[in-house]
Structures are given as C-alpha cells and as structure tokens.
Tab-separated table of C-alpha atoms in Angstrom:
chain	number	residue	atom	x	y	z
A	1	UNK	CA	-9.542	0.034	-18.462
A	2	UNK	CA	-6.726	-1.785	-16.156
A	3	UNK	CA	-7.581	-2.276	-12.473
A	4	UNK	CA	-5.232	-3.039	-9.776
A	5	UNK	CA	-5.544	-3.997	-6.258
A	6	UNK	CA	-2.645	-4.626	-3.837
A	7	UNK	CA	-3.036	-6.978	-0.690
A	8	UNK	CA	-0.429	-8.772	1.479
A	9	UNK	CA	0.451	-8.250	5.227
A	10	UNK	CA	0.283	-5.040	6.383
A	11	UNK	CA	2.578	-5.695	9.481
A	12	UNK	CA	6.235	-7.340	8.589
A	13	UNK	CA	8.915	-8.397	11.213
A	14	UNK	CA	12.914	-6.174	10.424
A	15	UNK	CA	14.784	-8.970	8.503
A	16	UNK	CA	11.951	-10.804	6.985
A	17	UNK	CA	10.126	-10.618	3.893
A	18	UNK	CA	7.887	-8.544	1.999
A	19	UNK	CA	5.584	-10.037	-0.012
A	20	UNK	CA	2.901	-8.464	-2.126
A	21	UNK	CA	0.010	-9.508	-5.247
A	22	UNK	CA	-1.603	-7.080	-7.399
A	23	UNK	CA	-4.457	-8.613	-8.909
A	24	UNK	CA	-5.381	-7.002	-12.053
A	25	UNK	CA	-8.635	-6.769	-14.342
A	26	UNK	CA	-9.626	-5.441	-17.249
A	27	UNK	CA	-7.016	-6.201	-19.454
A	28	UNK	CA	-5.350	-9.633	-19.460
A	29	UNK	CA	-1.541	-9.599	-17.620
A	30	UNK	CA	-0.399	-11.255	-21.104
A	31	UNK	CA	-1.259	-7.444	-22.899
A	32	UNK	CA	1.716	-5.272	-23.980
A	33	UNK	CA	2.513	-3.191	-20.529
A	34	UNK	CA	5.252	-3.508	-17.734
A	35	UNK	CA	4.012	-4.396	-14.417
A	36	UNK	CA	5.805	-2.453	-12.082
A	37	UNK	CA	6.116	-1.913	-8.588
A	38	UNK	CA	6.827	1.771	-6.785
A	39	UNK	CA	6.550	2.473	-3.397
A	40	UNK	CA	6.772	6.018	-1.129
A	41	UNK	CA	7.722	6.029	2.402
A	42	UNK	CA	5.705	8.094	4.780
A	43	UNK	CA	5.637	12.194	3.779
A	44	UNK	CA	8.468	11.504	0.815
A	45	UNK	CA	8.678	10.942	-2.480
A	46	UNK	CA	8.348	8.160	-4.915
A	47	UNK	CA	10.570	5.024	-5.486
A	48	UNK	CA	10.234	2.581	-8.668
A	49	UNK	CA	11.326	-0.679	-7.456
A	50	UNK	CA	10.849	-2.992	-10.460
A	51	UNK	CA	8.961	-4.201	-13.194
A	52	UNK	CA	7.847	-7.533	-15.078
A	53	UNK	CA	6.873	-8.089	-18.346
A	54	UNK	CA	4.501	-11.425	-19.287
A	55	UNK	CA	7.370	-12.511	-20.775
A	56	UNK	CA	9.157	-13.176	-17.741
A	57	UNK	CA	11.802	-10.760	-18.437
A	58	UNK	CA	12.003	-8.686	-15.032
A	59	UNK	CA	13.656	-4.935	-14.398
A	60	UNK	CA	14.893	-3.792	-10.767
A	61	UNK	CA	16.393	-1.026	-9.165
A	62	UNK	CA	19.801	-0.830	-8.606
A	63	UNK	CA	19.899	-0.198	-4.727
A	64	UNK	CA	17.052	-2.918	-4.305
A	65	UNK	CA	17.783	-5.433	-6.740
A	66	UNK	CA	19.963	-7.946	-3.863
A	67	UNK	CA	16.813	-8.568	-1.891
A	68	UNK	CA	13.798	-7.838	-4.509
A	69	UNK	CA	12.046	-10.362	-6.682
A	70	UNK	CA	9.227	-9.920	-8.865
A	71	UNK	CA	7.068	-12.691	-10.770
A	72	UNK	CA	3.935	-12.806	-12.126
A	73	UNK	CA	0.925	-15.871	-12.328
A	74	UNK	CA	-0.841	-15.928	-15.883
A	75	UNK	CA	-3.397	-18.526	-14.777
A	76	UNK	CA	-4.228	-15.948	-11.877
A	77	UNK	CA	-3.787	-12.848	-13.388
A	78	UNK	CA	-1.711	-11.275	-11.244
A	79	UNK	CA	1.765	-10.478	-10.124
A	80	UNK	CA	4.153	-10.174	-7.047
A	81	UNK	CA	6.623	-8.570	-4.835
A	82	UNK	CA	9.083	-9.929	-2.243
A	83	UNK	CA	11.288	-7.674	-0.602
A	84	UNK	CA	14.011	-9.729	1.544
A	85	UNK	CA	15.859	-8.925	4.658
A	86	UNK	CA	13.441	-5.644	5.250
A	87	UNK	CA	14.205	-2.918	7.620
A	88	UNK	CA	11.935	0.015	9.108
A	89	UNK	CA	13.552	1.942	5.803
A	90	UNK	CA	11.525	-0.388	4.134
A	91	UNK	CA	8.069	0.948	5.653
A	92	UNK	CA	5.882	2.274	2.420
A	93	UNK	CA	2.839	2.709	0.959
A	94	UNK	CA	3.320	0.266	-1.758
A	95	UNK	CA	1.615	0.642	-5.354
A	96	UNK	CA	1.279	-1.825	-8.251
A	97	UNK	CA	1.002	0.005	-11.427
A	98	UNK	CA	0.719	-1.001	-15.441
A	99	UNK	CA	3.215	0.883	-17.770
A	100	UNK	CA	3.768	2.147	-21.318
A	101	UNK	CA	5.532	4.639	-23.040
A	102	UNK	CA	8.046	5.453	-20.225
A	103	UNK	CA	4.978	5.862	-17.570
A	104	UNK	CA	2.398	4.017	-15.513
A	105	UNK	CA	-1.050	4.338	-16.617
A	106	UNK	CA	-2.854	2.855	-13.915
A	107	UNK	CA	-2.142	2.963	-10.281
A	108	UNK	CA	-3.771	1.141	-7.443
A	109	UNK	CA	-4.762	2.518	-4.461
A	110	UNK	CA	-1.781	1.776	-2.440
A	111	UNK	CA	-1.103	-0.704	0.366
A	112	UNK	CA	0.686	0.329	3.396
A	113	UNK	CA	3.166	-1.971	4.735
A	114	UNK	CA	4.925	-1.054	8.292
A	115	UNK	CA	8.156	-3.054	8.991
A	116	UNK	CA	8.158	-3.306	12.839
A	117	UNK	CA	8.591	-5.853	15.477
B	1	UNK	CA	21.100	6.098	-8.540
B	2	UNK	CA	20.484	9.310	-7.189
B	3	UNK	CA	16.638	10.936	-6.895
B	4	UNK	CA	16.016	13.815	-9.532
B	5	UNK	CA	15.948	17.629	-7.364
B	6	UNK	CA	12.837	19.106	-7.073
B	7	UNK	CA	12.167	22.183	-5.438
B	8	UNK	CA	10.126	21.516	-1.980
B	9	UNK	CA	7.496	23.863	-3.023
B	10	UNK	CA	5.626	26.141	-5.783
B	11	UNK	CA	3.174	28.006	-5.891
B	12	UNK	CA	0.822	30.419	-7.554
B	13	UNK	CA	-2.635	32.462	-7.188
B	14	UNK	CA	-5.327	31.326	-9.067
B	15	UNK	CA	-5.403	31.935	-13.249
B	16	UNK	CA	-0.976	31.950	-12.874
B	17	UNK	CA	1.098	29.787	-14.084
B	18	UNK	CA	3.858	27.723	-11.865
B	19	UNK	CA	6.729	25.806	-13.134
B	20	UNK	CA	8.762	23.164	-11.566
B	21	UNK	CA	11.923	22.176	-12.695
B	22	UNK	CA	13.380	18.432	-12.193
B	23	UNK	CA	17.498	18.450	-12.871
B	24	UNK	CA	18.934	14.966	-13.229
B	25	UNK	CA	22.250	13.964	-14.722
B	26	UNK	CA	22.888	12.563	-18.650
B	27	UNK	CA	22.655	9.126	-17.783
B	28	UNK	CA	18.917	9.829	-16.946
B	29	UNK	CA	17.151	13.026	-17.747
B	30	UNK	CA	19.791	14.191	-20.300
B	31	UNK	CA	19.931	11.057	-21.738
B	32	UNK	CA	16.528	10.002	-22.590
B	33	UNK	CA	13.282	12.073	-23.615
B	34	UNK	CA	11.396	9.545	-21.162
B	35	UNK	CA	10.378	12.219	-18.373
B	36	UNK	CA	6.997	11.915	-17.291
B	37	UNK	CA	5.250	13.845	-14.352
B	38	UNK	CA	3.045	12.477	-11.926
B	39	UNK	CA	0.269	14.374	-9.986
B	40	UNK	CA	-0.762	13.279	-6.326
B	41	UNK	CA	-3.716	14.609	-4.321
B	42	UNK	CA	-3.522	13.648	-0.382
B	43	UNK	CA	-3.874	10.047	-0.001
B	44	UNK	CA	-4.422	9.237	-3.455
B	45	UNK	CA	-2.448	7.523	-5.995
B	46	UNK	CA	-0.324	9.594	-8.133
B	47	UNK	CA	-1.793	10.099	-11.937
B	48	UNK	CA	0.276	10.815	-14.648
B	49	UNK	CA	0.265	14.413	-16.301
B	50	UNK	CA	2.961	14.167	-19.149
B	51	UNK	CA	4.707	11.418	-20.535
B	52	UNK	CA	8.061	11.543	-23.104
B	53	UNK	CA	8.834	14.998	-22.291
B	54	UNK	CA	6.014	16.608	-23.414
B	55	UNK	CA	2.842	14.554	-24.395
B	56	UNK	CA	-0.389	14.598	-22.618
B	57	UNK	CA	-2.514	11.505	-21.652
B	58	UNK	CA	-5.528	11.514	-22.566
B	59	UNK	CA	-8.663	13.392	-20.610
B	60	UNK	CA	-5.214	15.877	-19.113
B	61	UNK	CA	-6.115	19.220	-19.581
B	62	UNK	CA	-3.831	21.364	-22.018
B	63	UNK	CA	-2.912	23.553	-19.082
B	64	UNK	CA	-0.194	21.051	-17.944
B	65	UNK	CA	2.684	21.371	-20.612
B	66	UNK	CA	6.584	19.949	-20.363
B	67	UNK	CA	9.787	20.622	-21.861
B	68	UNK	CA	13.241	19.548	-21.173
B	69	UNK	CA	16.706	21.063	-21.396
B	70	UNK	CA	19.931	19.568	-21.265
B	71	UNK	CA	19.981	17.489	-17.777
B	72	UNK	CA	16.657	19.552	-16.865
B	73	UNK	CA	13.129	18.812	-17.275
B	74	UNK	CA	10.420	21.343	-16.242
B	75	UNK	CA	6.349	20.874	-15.712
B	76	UNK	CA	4.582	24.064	-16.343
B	77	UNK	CA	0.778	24.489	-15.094
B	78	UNK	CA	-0.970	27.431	-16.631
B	79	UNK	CA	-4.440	28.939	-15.540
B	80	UNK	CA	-3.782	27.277	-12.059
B	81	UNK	CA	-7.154	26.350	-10.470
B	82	UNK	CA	-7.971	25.317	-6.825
B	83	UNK	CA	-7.918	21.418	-7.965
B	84	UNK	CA	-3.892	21.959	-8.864
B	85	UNK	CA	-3.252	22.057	-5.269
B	86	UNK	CA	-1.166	18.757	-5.057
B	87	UNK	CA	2.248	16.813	-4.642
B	88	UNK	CA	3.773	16.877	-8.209
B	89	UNK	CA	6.706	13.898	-8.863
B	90	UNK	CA	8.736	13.565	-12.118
B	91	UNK	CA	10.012	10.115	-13.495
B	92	UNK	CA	12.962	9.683	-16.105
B	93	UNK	CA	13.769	6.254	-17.396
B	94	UNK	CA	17.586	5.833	-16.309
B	95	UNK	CA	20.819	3.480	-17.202
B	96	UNK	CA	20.790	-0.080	-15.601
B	97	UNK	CA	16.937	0.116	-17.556
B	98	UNK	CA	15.436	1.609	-14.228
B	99	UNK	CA	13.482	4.530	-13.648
B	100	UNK	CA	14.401	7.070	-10.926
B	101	UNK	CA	11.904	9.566	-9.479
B	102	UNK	CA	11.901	13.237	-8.332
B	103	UNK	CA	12.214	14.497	-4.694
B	104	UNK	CA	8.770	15.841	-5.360
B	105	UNK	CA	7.189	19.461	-5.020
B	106	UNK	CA	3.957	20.180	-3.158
B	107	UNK	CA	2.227	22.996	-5.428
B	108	UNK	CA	0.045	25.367	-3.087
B	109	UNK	CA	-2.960	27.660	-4.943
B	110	UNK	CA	-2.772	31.030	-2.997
C-alpha cells in the first residue's frame, strides 16, 4: 500500500514561501492517482489545496491558486508544495495524500508548519 | 468557494445511530455524486469512510452508510461504539475541478 511522508521547514517567515515534499513508497508516483495536497489550520476544518497528476497536469484551489504551485520529481518519487507570499492564515498542519475515485486513500501523518517571524 | 455546513456537533449513546448532514450548493454537492466523508481521531490523519455518495472502502465497517439529497449529503453511523468518538469532515468534488471540504462535526459517544 501507498506511504507518504511530509518534511520541509516547520518555521516560515509572513511573506515568504512554503515549501513542502511528500516522499512516497509503495506504489510508483507514475500509478493512476492524484497527488494532492490538504491542509487544516489549528482546531478547524479541512482545506484541499491542489493536486498533480504524473502527467504534469496540476489542479488548485480557487482562493489559493495566485501563490500555490505544485510539481512532482519521477526520478525521486516524490512531489511538492510552495505556498508564496504566506501569512499567519497560512499556519497548518499540512498533509500529502494519494487520490481516486473522488477521495484520498492514503494520508500522511501531517506536518505542521507555523508562519511566524 | 464556500466550505460545505456541518453541524458543530452530534452525538449519540452507545448501540444509536447519529447522522450528520453536509448542505452545499449545485455547483458542488448537488452537482456531482463525488461526496466522500472523512473520519479523524485526535492528532491523526483523517481516513476516509465513504466515497461517491455512498460506497464503502474497503476494511469500513457497514455501520457507516451515506446518501445524498438535492444540495445535501448526510453520513449516518449506526450501532455507535466508543471508537466513533471523532471529528467527521465531508468532501464534494466542486466546479473550477477543486474539491471543497465540510466545516466538520466532532461526534461525542455518551
């Protein structure tokens, strides 16, 4: 089965960048899901940011879609997040997930990232 | 795009059932049978529940069952046991091909 593990900075300065990697084994990033990235600010609920697909062709959200980019590295297996011009809004445990069917399979454990100076 | 409303809370004694309801609009839960529902224990990652409305992953136990009306989508857990207690989120795919999430409900076993 697909597993995913988050790291980047845990500590980013208000207007820099975000930047995250989800490394992911078990399955090869080239197999038939979305690779998607969701995040959920402290004691609220869940936000979908974006998603890739091997393929290059990439998905964001509306509201986020100015300052997000998401790519991913075959060679490495892996994919990533950068989140521009971030805020303390923008302070969230961030997940990397694997989707099908409308829904993310597999989750990883979450990696939280405080925006603070 | 706006979050899907969830009711804050739910919540049930044990062998009950609970429902929570999600309400979007049509250009997301009315529009697509692409609801799933995501269940979060305290500092976990969320798992998903249901998926297209109404289908169960595998290893999810039949108690959990969905259906969806009009602009409404509701999760229904039956025989509620002590391990239900948790944050419950639902997901509809959306226009712009995005997905928008609920406001979330914490589910409390009395």
């Amino acid at each position: 089965q697909v597993q995913l593990q988050e790291s980047g900075p845990g500590l980013v300065k208000p207007s820099g960048t975000l930047s995250l990697t989800c490394v992911v084994s078990g399955d090869s990033i080239t197999s038939n899901y979305w690779w998607t990235w969701i995040r959920q600010s402290p004691g609220k609920g869940l936000e979908w940011i974006g998603e890739i697909h091997h393929s290059g062709r990439t998905e964001y959200n509306p509201s986020l879609k100015s300052r997000v980019t998401i790519s991913v590295d075959k060679s490495k297996n892996q994919f990533s997040l950068n989140l521009s011009s971030v805020t303390a809004a923008d302070t969230a445990v961030y997940y990397c997930t694997s989707a099908s069917y409308y829904k993310s399979d597999y989750w990883g454990q979450g990696t939280l990232v405080t925006v603070s100076s | 795009q706006s979050a899907l409303t969830q009711p804050p809370s739910a919540s049930g004694s044990p062998g009950q059932s609970v429902t929570i309801s999600c309400t979007g609009t049509s250009s997301d839960v009315g529009g697509y049978n692409s609801v799933s529902w995501y269940q979060q224990h305290p500092g976990k990652a969320p798992k998903v529940m249901i998926y297209e409305v109404s289908k169960r992953p595998s290893g999810v136990p039949d108690r959990f069952s969905g259906s969806k009306s009009g602009n409404t989508a509701s999760l229904t857990v039956s025989g509620l046991q002590a391990e239900d207690e948790a944050d419950y989120h639902c997901s509809s795919y959306a226009a712009s091909n995005s997905y928008v999430f609920g406001t979330g409900t914490k589910v409390t076993v009395l």
